[in-house]
Coordinates of C-alpha atoms and ligand atoms in Angstrom, one line a residue:
M1 CA 146.2 -20.0 -16.4
T2 CA 144.2 -23.2 -16.1
P3 CA 140.5 -23.2 -16.8
P4 CA 137.9 -23.6 -14.1
S5 CA 137.9 -27.1 -15.3
T6 CA 136.2 -30.4 -15.7
S7 CA 138.5 -33.3 -16.7
P8 CA 138.5 -34.3 -20.4
A9 CA 137.0 -37.7 -19.5
T10 CA 134.0 -36.0 -17.8
A11 CA 133.7 -33.5 -20.6
S12 CA 133.5 -36.2 -23.3
E13 CA 131.0 -38.2 -21.3
R14 CA 128.8 -35.2 -20.7
F15 CA 128.9 -33.9 -24.2
R16 CA 128.9 -36.8 -26.6
H17 CA 129.5 -35.2 -30.0
R18 CA 132.5 -34.6 -32.2
H19 CA 130.8 -31.8 -34.1
L20 CA 128.2 -29.2 -33.1
L21 CA 126.0 -29.0 -36.2
G22 CA 122.7 -28.1 -34.6
I23 CA 120.5 -28.2 -31.5
E24 CA 118.7 -31.2 -33.1
G25 CA 120.2 -34.3 -31.5
L26 CA 121.3 -32.6 -28.3
K27 CA 119.9 -33.8 -25.0
A28 CA 118.7 -31.6 -22.1
D29 CA 121.6 -32.7 -20.0
E30 CA 124.1 -31.8 -22.7
I31 CA 122.6 -28.4 -23.1
T32 CA 122.7 -27.9 -19.3
Y33 CA 126.3 -29.0 -19.2
L34 CA 127.3 -26.4 -21.9
L35 CA 125.3 -23.7 -20.1
D36 CA 127.0 -24.5 -16.8
R37 CA 130.5 -24.5 -18.3
A38 CA 129.7 -21.2 -20.1
E39 CA 128.5 -19.7 -16.8
S40 CA 132.0 -20.2 -15.3
Y41 CA 133.6 -18.6 -18.4
V42 CA 131.3 -15.6 -18.0
A43 CA 132.8 -14.9 -14.6
Q44 CA 136.4 -15.7 -15.9
N45 CA 135.9 -13.3 -18.9
R46 CA 135.1 -10.4 -16.6
Q47 CA 138.6 -10.6 -15.1
A48 CA 141.1 -8.5 -17.0
G49 CA 144.0 -10.3 -18.8
T50 CA 142.5 -13.8 -18.8
R51 CA 144.0 -16.2 -21.3
L52 CA 143.7 -19.9 -20.5
S53 CA 145.8 -22.7 -21.9
L54 CA 143.2 -25.4 -22.6
L55 CA 143.6 -25.0 -26.4
R56 CA 147.3 -24.3 -26.5
G57 CA 148.7 -25.9 -29.6
R58 CA 145.3 -26.2 -31.2
T59 CA 144.2 -24.3 -34.4
L60 CA 140.7 -22.9 -34.9
M61 CA 139.8 -21.7 -38.4
N62 CA 136.8 -19.4 -39.0
L63 CA 135.3 -20.0 -42.5
F64 CA 132.5 -17.6 -43.1
F65 CA 130.8 -17.5 -46.5
E66 CA 128.2 -15.0 -45.2
S67 CA 128.8 -11.8 -43.4
S68 CA 129.0 -11.8 -39.6
T69 CA 130.1 -9.4 -36.9
R70 CA 129.1 -11.1 -33.6
T71 CA 129.5 -14.8 -34.4
R72 CA 132.9 -14.6 -36.1
M73 CA 134.4 -12.1 -33.6
S74 CA 133.0 -14.1 -30.7
F75 CA 134.5 -17.4 -31.9
E76 CA 137.8 -15.6 -32.5
L77 CA 137.8 -14.2 -29.0
A78 CA 136.7 -17.5 -27.5
G79 CA 139.5 -19.4 -29.3
K80 CA 142.1 -16.9 -28.2
R81 CA 140.9 -16.7 -24.6
L82 CA 141.4 -20.5 -24.5
G83 CA 144.9 -20.2 -25.9
A84 CA 144.3 -21.5 -29.5
D85 CA 145.8 -20.1 -32.7
V86 CA 142.9 -18.6 -34.6
I87 CA 142.8 -18.0 -38.4
N88 CA 140.0 -16.1 -40.1
M89 CA 139.5 -16.9 -43.8
S90 CA 138.0 -14.0 -45.7
V91 CA 135.9 -15.3 -48.6
E92 CA 136.5 -12.0 -50.4
G93 CA 140.3 -12.7 -50.7
S94 CA 140.1 -16.5 -51.2
S95 CA 140.0 -18.9 -54.1
I96 CA 136.2 -19.2 -53.7
K97 CA 136.1 -16.0 -55.7
K98 CA 138.0 -17.9 -58.4
G99 CA 135.3 -20.6 -58.6
E100 CA 136.6 -23.2 -56.0
T101 CA 133.8 -25.2 -54.6
L102 CA 132.9 -25.4 -50.9
M103 CA 134.2 -29.0 -50.7
D104 CA 137.5 -28.2 -52.4
T105 CA 138.0 -25.3 -50.0
A106 CA 137.2 -27.5 -47.1
M107 CA 139.6 -30.3 -48.2
T108 CA 142.4 -27.7 -48.7
L109 CA 141.9 -26.3 -45.2
N110 CA 141.6 -29.9 -43.8
A111 CA 145.0 -30.7 -45.3
M112 CA 146.4 -27.9 -43.1
R113 CA 145.2 -29.9 -40.1
P114 CA 143.1 -27.5 -38.1
D115 CA 141.5 -28.8 -34.9
V116 CA 138.2 -27.0 -35.3
L117 CA 136.5 -25.4 -38.3
V118 CA 133.7 -22.9 -37.6
V119 CA 131.6 -22.6 -40.8
R120 CA 128.9 -20.2 -41.8
H121 CA 127.2 -20.8 -45.2
S122 CA 124.1 -19.6 -47.0
D123 CA 123.0 -23.2 -47.9
S124 CA 121.0 -25.2 -45.3
G125 CA 122.9 -28.5 -44.8
A126 CA 126.2 -27.3 -46.3
V127 CA 128.0 -27.4 -42.9
A128 CA 126.8 -30.9 -42.1
L129 CA 128.0 -32.1 -45.5
L130 CA 131.4 -30.5 -45.0
A131 CA 131.7 -32.2 -41.6
Q132 CA 131.5 -35.6 -43.3
K133 CA 134.6 -34.8 -45.4
V134 CA 137.0 -33.3 -42.9
S135 CA 138.9 -34.9 -40.0
C136 CA 138.6 -32.0 -37.5
S137 CA 135.6 -30.9 -35.4
V138 CA 133.1 -28.7 -37.1
I139 CA 130.9 -26.1 -35.5
N140 CA 127.9 -24.7 -37.4
G141 CA 128.1 -20.9 -37.3
G142 CA 124.8 -20.7 -39.2
D143 CA 123.7 -22.6 -42.3
G144 CA 121.0 -20.9 -44.4
A145 CA 117.7 -20.9 -42.7
H146 CA 118.4 -24.2 -41.0
E147 CA 120.4 -23.9 -37.6
H148 CA 122.5 -21.6 -35.6
P149 CA 123.2 -23.7 -32.5
T150 CA 125.6 -21.4 -30.6
Q151 CA 123.0 -18.5 -30.9
A152 CA 120.3 -20.6 -29.3
L153 CA 122.7 -21.7 -26.6
L154 CA 123.7 -18.1 -25.8
D155 CA 120.1 -17.1 -25.8
A156 CA 119.3 -19.9 -23.4
L157 CA 122.1 -18.8 -21.1
T158 CA 120.9 -15.2 -21.1
I159 CA 117.4 -16.3 -20.2
R160 CA 118.6 -18.6 -17.5
R161 CA 120.8 -15.8 -16.0
R162 CA 117.9 -13.3 -16.0
K163 CA 115.0 -15.6 -15.1
G164 CA 116.8 -18.3 -13.1
R165 CA 115.3 -21.0 -15.3
I166 CA 114.1 -21.9 -18.8
E167 CA 111.5 -24.6 -18.0
G168 CA 107.9 -23.3 -17.8
L169 CA 108.6 -19.9 -19.3
V170 CA 106.5 -18.5 -22.2
V171 CA 108.9 -17.4 -25.0
T172 CA 107.4 -15.5 -28.0
I173 CA 109.6 -15.3 -31.1
C174 CA 108.5 -12.5 -33.5
G175 CA 109.3 -11.7 -37.1
D176 CA 110.8 -13.5 -40.0
I177 CA 110.4 -17.1 -38.8
S178 CA 110.5 -18.5 -42.3
H179 CA 114.1 -17.4 -43.1
S180 CA 115.5 -17.6 -39.6
R181 CA 118.0 -20.2 -38.4
V182 CA 118.0 -18.5 -35.1
A183 CA 114.3 -19.2 -34.7
R184 CA 114.7 -22.9 -35.7
S185 CA 117.5 -23.5 -33.3
N186 CA 115.8 -21.6 -30.5
I187 CA 112.5 -23.4 -31.0
Q188 CA 114.2 -26.8 -30.7
L189 CA 116.3 -25.8 -27.6
L190 CA 113.4 -24.2 -25.8
N191 CA 111.2 -27.2 -26.4
I192 CA 114.0 -29.6 -25.2
M193 CA 114.3 -27.5 -22.0
G194 CA 110.6 -27.4 -21.3
A195 CA 109.7 -23.8 -22.3
Q196 CA 106.4 -23.0 -24.1
V197 CA 107.2 -21.4 -27.4
R198 CA 105.0 -19.1 -29.5
V199 CA 105.8 -17.6 -32.9
V200 CA 104.3 -14.3 -34.2
A201 CA 104.5 -13.3 -37.9
P202 CA 102.5 -12.4 -40.9
P203 CA 101.4 -15.5 -42.8
T204 CA 104.0 -14.7 -45.5
L205 CA 106.8 -15.1 -43.0
L206 CA 105.8 -18.4 -41.4
P207 CA 107.1 -21.7 -42.8
P208 CA 104.5 -24.2 -43.9
M209 CA 103.2 -26.4 -41.1
V210 CA 105.2 -24.4 -38.5
E211 CA 103.1 -25.8 -35.6
R212 CA 104.8 -29.1 -36.2
L213 CA 108.0 -27.5 -34.8
G214 CA 106.3 -27.4 -31.4
V215 CA 105.0 -23.8 -31.3
E216 CA 101.7 -21.9 -30.9
V217 CA 101.2 -19.7 -34.0
Y218 CA 99.9 -16.2 -34.0
N219 CA 99.5 -13.6 -36.7
D220 CA 98.5 -10.9 -34.2
M221 CA 101.3 -9.4 -32.2
R222 CA 99.3 -8.5 -29.1
R223 CA 97.7 -11.9 -28.8
G224 CA 101.1 -13.6 -29.2
L225 CA 102.8 -11.4 -26.7
A226 CA 100.0 -11.6 -24.0
G227 CA 101.5 -12.6 -20.7
C228 CA 104.8 -13.9 -22.2
D229 CA 108.1 -13.9 -20.2
I230 CA 110.5 -13.4 -23.1
V231 CA 110.2 -11.6 -26.4
M232 CA 112.7 -12.5 -29.1
M233 CA 112.7 -10.2 -32.1
L234 CA 114.1 -11.3 -35.4
R235 CA 115.5 -9.3 -38.4
L236 CA 113.8 -9.5 -41.8
Q237 CA 116.3 -11.8 -43.6
S238 CA 116.1 -10.0 -46.9
E239 CA 119.2 -11.8 -48.2
R240 CA 117.2 -15.0 -48.2
M241 CA 114.0 -13.5 -49.7
N242 CA 113.0 -13.8 -53.3
G243 CA 110.7 -10.8 -53.9
S244 CA 108.7 -8.9 -51.4
Y245 CA 107.2 -10.5 -48.3
V246 CA 105.9 -7.4 -46.6
P247 CA 103.9 -4.5 -48.1
S248 CA 106.4 -1.8 -46.7
L249 CA 108.8 -1.5 -43.8
S250 CA 106.7 1.1 -42.1
E251 CA 103.6 -1.0 -42.3
Y252 CA 105.6 -4.0 -41.0
F253 CA 106.8 -1.9 -38.0
H254 CA 103.2 -0.8 -37.4
F255 CA 101.9 -4.4 -37.1
Y256 CA 105.0 -6.4 -36.1
G257 CA 107.6 -4.0 -34.8
L258 CA 108.1 -4.1 -31.0
D259 CA 107.4 -0.9 -29.2
R260 CA 106.3 -0.1 -25.6
A261 CA 102.6 -0.2 -26.4
K262 CA 102.8 -3.7 -27.8
L263 CA 105.2 -4.8 -25.0
A264 CA 102.7 -3.6 -22.4
V265 CA 100.6 -6.8 -22.9
A266 CA 103.5 -9.1 -22.0
S267 CA 104.4 -10.0 -18.5
P268 CA 105.4 -6.8 -16.6
D269 CA 109.0 -8.0 -16.3
A270 CA 109.2 -9.5 -19.8
L271 CA 112.7 -9.5 -21.2
V272 CA 113.4 -8.3 -24.8
M273 CA 116.0 -10.1 -26.8
H274 CA 117.4 -9.8 -30.3
P275 CA 120.3 -11.8 -31.9
G276 CA 121.5 -8.8 -33.9
P277 CA 122.1 -7.2 -36.3
M278 CA 119.1 -5.0 -35.4
N279 CA 117.2 -2.9 -37.9
R280 CA 116.0 -0.1 -35.7
G281 CA 112.5 1.1 -36.6
V282 CA 111.8 -2.0 -38.6
E283 CA 111.4 -4.9 -36.1
I284 CA 112.2 -3.0 -32.9
D285 CA 111.7 0.5 -31.6
T286 CA 115.1 2.2 -31.0
D287 CA 114.2 3.5 -27.6
L288 CA 113.2 0.0 -26.4
A289 CA 116.3 -1.6 -27.8
D290 CA 118.5 0.7 -25.7
D291 CA 116.5 0.3 -22.5
I292 CA 118.9 -1.7 -20.3
D293 CA 116.1 -2.6 -17.9
R294 CA 114.0 -4.3 -20.5
S295 CA 116.5 -5.4 -23.2
A296 CA 119.2 -8.2 -22.8
I297 CA 120.8 -7.5 -26.2
A298 CA 124.2 -6.5 -24.8
E299 CA 124.2 -9.4 -22.4
Q300 CA 123.5 -11.8 -25.2
V301 CA 126.6 -10.7 -27.0
E302 CA 128.7 -10.9 -23.8
V303 CA 127.6 -14.4 -22.9
G304 CA 128.1 -15.5 -26.5
V305 CA 131.9 -15.5 -26.0
A306 CA 131.5 -17.7 -23.0
I307 CA 129.1 -20.1 -24.8
R308 CA 131.6 -20.5 -27.6
M309 CA 134.4 -21.2 -25.1
A310 CA 132.2 -23.9 -23.5
C311 CA 131.5 -25.4 -27.0
L312 CA 135.2 -25.4 -27.9
E313 CA 136.1 -27.0 -24.6
A314 CA 133.4 -29.7 -25.1
L315 CA 134.5 -30.6 -28.6
M316 CA 138.2 -30.6 -27.6
A317 CA 137.6 -33.5 -25.3
H318 CA 136.9 -35.6 -28.4
L319 CA 140.1 -34.7 -30.2
P320 CA 143.2 -36.9 -29.9
S321 CA 145.4 -35.4 -27.3
I322 CA 148.5 -33.6 -28.5
A323 CA 152.1 -34.6 -27.6
P324 CA 153.9 -32.2 -25.2
Q325 CA 155.2 -29.3 -27.2
E326 CA 158.8 -29.5 -28.4
S327 CA 161.0 -26.7 -27.5
R328 CA 164.0 -25.8 -29.6
P329 CA 167.0 -23.9 -28.5
Ligands
LIG1 C1 121.8 -14.0 -36.9 C2 122.3 -14.9 -38.1 O1 123.3 -14.6 -38.7 O2 121.6 -15.9 -38.3 N1 122.8 -13.2 -36.4 C3 123.8 -13.6 -35.6 O3 124.4 -14.6 -35.7 N2 123.9 -12.9 -34.4 C4 120.6 -13.3 -37.2 C5 120.5 -12.3 -38.3 O4 121.4 -12.2 -39.2 O5 119.5 -11.6 -38.4

């Protein structure tokens, strides 16, 4: 099958980067382009048996140094749906366990000539550093507490599908802002697209000078949620914490967990979002998380595949074209 396509020339003009390392540096028209392309892939993905040929002959490698369910599976599916060969490197079974450095691993994989590397790493900046050393395109699948661009893009697409626009909406991001790459990428994207962004967290979970990111800051959940259109909940990123940042999980839920009583002060049709994985009863009430009228959590996962297809397509336009495939008897 052929994709619902734009020509490679148009794609490379409309998305002008060889790597996708963050939302920082993207322009509103490039984000809109990716969202529009992803929209057509959402429709395509709902048809059974779709496998396109855009990436036939291309190799995508998933290199995840941190655990992942959604992002890694979603890139794998996106690559396969576009016809690429997809390889997942498991860090557990790799030479990283024998002490090989990130850069040596990257150079080894680069020598196998992949077309795209999707990398997740616990150090902020590690993915950008790696991108300087390899000859293929690199997508940041999450680096430390820094950026997670495809998550912000899929969140934007979910918002646009449910609300018809992003500009002018009030989006409240609640929880562990300090350690969240999802928060950082979303704050940037939402500002670029003209939304008004609020963050709500206890002072211990707010980065220093957070207002410089372009957000209104609240410590009180009800004040931060008042009249908002979108509520984005975040997990406590305990893997990035040194020591204790909250007195107890039950106290955290009491003050910062989203339940129906707190949501009641938001706009009556406010949408609840969460990037996953959720900790039910910690940052979100389980009944609310499962309420399909209020929560867009399943839709976020669905459109995530389409967003990754759109990102792969956009980066592909910058790769040298491949010779027609040889066929041997
Ligand atoms: C997020 C991540 O890994 O940054 N998850 C995801 O990609 N869906 C958020 C999280 O782990 O809490």
